[in-house]
GROMACS .gro file of C-alpha atoms in nm:
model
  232
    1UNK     CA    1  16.488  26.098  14.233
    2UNK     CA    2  16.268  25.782  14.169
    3UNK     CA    3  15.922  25.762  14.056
    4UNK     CA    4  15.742  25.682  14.340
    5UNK     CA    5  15.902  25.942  14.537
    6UNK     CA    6  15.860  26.238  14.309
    7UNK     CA    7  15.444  26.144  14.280
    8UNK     CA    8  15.463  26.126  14.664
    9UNK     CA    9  15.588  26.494  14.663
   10UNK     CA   10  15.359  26.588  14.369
   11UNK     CA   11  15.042  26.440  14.460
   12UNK     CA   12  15.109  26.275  14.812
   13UNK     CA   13  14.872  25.981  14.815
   14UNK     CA   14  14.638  26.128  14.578
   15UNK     CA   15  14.739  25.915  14.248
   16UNK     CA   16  14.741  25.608  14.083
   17UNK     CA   17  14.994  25.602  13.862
   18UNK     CA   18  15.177  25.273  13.771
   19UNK     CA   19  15.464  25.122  13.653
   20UNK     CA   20  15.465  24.924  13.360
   21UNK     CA   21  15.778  24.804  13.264
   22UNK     CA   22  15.955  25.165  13.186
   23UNK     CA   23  15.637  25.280  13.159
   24UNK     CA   24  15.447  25.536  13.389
   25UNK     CA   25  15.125  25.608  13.321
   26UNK     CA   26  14.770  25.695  13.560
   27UNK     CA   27  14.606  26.005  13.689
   28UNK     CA   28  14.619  26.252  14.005
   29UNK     CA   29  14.421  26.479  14.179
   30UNK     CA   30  14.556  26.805  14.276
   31UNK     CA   31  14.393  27.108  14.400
   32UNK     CA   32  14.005  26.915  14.249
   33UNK     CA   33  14.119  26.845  13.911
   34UNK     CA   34  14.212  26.524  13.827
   35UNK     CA   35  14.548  26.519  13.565
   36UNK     CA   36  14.667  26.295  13.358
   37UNK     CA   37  15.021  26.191  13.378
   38UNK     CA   38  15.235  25.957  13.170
   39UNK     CA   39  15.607  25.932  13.143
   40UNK     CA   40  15.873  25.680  13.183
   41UNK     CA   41  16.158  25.553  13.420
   42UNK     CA   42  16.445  25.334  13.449
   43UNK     CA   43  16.668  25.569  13.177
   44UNK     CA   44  16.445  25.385  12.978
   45UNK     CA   45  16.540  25.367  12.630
   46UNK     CA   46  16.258  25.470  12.356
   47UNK     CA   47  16.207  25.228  12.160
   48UNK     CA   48  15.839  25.175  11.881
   49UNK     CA   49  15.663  24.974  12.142
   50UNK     CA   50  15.713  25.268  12.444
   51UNK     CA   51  15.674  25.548  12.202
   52UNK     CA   52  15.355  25.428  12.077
   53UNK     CA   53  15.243  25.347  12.456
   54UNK     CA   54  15.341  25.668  12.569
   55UNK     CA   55  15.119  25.797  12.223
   56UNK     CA   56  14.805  25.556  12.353
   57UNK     CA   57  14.763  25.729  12.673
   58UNK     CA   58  14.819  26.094  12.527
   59UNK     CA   59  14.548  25.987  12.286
   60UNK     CA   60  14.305  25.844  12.536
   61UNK     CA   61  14.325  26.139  12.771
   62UNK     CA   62  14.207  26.387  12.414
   63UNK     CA   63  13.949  26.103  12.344
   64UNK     CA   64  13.784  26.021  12.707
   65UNK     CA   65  13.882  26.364  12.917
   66UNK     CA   66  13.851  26.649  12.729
   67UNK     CA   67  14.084  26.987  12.802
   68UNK     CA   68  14.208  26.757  13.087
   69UNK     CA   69  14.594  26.842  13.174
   70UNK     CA   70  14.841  26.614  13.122
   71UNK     CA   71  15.176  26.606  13.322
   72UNK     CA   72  15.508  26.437  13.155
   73UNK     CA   73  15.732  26.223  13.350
   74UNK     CA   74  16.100  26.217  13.201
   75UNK     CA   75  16.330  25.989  13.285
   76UNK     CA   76  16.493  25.879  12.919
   77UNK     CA   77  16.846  25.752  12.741
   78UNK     CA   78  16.692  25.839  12.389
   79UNK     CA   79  16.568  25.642  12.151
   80UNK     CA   80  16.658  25.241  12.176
   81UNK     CA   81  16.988  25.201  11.943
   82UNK     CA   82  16.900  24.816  11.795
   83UNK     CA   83  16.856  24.712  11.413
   84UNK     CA   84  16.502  24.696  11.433
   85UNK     CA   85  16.348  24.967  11.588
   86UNK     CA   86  16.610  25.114  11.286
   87UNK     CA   87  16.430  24.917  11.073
   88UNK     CA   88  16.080  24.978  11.211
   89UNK     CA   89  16.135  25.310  11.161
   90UNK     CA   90  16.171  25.482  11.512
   91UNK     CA   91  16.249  25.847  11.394
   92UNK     CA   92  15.868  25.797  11.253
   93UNK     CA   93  15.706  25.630  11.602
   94UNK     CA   94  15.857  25.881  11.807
   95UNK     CA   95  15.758  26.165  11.572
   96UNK     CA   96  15.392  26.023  11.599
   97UNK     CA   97  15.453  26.059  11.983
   98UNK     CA   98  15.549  26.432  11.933
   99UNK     CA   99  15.219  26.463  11.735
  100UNK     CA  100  15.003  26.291  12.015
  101UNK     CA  101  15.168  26.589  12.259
  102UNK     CA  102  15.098  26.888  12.016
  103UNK     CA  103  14.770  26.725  11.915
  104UNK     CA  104  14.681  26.751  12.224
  105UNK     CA  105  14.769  27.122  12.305
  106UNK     CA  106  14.599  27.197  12.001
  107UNK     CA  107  14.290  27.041  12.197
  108UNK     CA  108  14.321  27.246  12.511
  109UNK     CA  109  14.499  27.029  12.722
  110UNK     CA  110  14.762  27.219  12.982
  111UNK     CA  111  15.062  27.002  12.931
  112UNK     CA  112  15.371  27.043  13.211
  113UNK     CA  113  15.674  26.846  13.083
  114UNK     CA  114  15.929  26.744  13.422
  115UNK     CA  115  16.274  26.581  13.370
  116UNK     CA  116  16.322  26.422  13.700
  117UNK     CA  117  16.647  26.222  13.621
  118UNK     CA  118  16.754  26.142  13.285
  119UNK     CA  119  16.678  26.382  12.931
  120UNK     CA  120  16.861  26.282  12.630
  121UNK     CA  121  16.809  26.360  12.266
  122UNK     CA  122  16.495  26.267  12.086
  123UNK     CA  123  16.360  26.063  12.396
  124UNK     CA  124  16.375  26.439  12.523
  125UNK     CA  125  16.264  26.613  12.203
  126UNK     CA  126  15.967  26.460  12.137
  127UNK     CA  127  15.839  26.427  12.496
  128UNK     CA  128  15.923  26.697  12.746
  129UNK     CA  129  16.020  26.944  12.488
  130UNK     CA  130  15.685  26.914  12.314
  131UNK     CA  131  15.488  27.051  12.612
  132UNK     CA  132  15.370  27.375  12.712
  133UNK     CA  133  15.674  27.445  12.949
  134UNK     CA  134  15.929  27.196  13.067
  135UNK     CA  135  16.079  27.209  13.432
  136UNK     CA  136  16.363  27.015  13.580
  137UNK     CA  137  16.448  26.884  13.905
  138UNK     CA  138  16.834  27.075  14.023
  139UNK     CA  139  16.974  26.696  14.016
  140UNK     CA  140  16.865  26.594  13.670
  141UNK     CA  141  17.071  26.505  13.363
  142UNK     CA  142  17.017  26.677  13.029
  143UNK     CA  143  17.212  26.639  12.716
  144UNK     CA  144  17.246  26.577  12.336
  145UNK     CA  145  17.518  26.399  12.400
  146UNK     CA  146  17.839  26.308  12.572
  147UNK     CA  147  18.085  26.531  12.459
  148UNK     CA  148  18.356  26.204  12.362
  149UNK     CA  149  18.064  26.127  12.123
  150UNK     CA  150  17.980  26.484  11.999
  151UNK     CA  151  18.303  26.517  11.908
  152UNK     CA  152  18.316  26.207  11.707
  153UNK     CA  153  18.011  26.327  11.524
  154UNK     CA  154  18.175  26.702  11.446
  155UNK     CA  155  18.506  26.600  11.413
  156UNK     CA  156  18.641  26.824  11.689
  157UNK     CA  157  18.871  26.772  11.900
  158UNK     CA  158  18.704  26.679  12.243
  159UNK     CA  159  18.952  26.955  12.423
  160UNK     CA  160  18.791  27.227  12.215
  161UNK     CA  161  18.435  27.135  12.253
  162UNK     CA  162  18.526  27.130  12.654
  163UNK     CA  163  18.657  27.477  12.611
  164UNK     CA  164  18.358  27.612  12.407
  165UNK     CA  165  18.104  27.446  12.673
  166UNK     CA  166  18.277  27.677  12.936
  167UNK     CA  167  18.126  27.983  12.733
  168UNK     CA  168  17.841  27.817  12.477
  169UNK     CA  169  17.554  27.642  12.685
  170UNK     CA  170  17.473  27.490  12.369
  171UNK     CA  171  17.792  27.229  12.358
  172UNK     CA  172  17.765  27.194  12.741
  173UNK     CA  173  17.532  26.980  12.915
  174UNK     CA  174  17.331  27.033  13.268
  175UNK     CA  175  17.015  27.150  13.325
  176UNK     CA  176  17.142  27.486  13.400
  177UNK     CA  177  17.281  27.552  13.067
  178UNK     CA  178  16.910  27.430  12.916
  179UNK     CA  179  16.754  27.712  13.162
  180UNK     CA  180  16.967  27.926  13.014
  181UNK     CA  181  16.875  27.851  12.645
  182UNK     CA  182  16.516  27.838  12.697
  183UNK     CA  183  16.451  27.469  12.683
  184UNK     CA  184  16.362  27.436  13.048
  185UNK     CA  185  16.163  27.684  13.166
  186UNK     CA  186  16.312  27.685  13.550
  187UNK     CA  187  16.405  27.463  13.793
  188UNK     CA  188  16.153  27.286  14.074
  189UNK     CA  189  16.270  27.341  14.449
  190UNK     CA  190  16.112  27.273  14.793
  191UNK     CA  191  15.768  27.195  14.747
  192UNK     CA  192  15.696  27.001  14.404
  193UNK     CA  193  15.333  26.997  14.424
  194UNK     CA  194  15.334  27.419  14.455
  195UNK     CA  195  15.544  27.432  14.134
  196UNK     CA  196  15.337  27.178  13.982
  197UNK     CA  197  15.049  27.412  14.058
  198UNK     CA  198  15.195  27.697  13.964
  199UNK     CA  199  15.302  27.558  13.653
  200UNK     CA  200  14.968  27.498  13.496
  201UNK     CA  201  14.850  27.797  13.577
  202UNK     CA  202  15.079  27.961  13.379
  203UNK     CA  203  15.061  27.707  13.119
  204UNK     CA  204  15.084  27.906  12.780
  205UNK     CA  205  15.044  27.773  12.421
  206UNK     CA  206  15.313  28.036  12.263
  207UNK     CA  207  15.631  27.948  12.188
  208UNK     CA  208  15.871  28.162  12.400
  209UNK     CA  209  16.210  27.941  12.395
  210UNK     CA  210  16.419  28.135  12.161
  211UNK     CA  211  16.313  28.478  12.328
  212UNK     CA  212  16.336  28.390  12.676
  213UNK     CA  213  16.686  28.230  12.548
  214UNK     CA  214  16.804  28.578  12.440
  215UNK     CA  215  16.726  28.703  12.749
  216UNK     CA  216  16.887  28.456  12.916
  217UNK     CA  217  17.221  28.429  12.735
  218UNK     CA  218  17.190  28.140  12.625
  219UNK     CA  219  17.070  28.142  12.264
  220UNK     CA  220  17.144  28.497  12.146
  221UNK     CA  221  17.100  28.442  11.767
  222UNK     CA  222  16.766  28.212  11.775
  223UNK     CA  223  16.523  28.484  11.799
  224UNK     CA  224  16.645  28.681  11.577
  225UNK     CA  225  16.690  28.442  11.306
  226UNK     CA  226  16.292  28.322  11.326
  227UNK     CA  227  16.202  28.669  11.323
  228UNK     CA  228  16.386  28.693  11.021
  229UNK     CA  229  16.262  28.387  10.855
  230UNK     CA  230  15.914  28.494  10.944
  231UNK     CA  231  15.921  28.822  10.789
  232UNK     CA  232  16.094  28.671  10.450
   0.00000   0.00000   0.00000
């Protein structure tokens, strides 16, 4: 789904959210609140200059609008792959984005994470996983990675991995496999802006991915092992 159609469903004419080169950022009013909402499109690719962007406007919504929600837009390749954002030190910019997110919770500020077309590794990690509770359209992509390149990185044969994604959600992509480990917490149908609403009302600051992942089939060991680690 593009941009301008999802905000049309979320917030009907209610918003002003533009488009800055990949980058989406403005507010909305739903239900007499206004929310904040930042994000990205275009698959966009995360490179320093839109992680620290994305960072800005997390940071001005704590600064100017206090406890004021803030929604996530997700539409992401991952981080850029060039020599200098290598250079520069991306794993560190988009790590300070992650920060901006959690600083943010910390600061009472509901934050609703949607991937609405594209989630991929750390473009994903540090931006919709950082919220409160991520959601997913039915039609959106999630993955690490493509399985010919995960299996480059393991050193498996591709076959296997193919096999093991048929039982393991972990090695498979889709955003049904991420419902079922936890990472999204359920997928958006018919009307957006009821979900939306929905969504920040049950907006919790607790960590619940590895149980509800359990429960779900998904991730039967992470629980456990936490627990474990906690109680060490």
């Amino acid at each position: 789904m593009n941009w301008p159609a999802l905000l049309t469903m979320l917030f009907g004419a209610a918003h002003d959210v533009q488009c800055d080169g990949d980058l989406l950022r403005g507010s909305a009013q739903l239900n007499g609140q206004t929310l904040a909402v930042v994000g990205t499109t275009h698959h966009a690719a995360i490179g320093v200059e839109l992680a620290l962007a994305q960072a800005r406007v997390v940071l001005d919504t704590v600064r100017d609008f206090p406890g004021r929600a803030i929604v996530l837009l997700v539409d992401t390749q991952g981080q850029r792959l060039r020599h200098r954002d290598e250079l520069l030190g991306i794993n560190r910019y988009m790590a300070h984005m992650g920060c901006c997110i959690e600083l943010a919770r910390q600061q009472g500020h509901r934050v609703i994470g949607l991937v609405y077309d594209q989630a991929l590794s750390g473009g994903f990690i540090t931006s919709g996983l950082m919220a409160d509770a991520c959601y997913a359209l039915p039609e959106a992509e999630i993955r690490v990675m493509r399985l010919p390149a995960m299996a480059r990185v393991t050193k498996l044969d591709e076959q296997h991995l193919a096999e093991l994604s048929k039982s393991n959600p972990v090695f498979a992509p889709g955003v049904e496999n991420y419902v079922a480990m936890g990472g999204i917490q359920a997928l958006w149908r018919g009307d957006l802006q009821a979900c939306l609403v929905e969504a920040l009302q049950q907006a919790s600051t607790a960590d619940t991915r590895a149980a509800e992942g359990a429960a779900r089939g998904g991730r039967t060991l992470a629980a456990q092992v936490t627990a474990r680690v906690l109680a060490a």
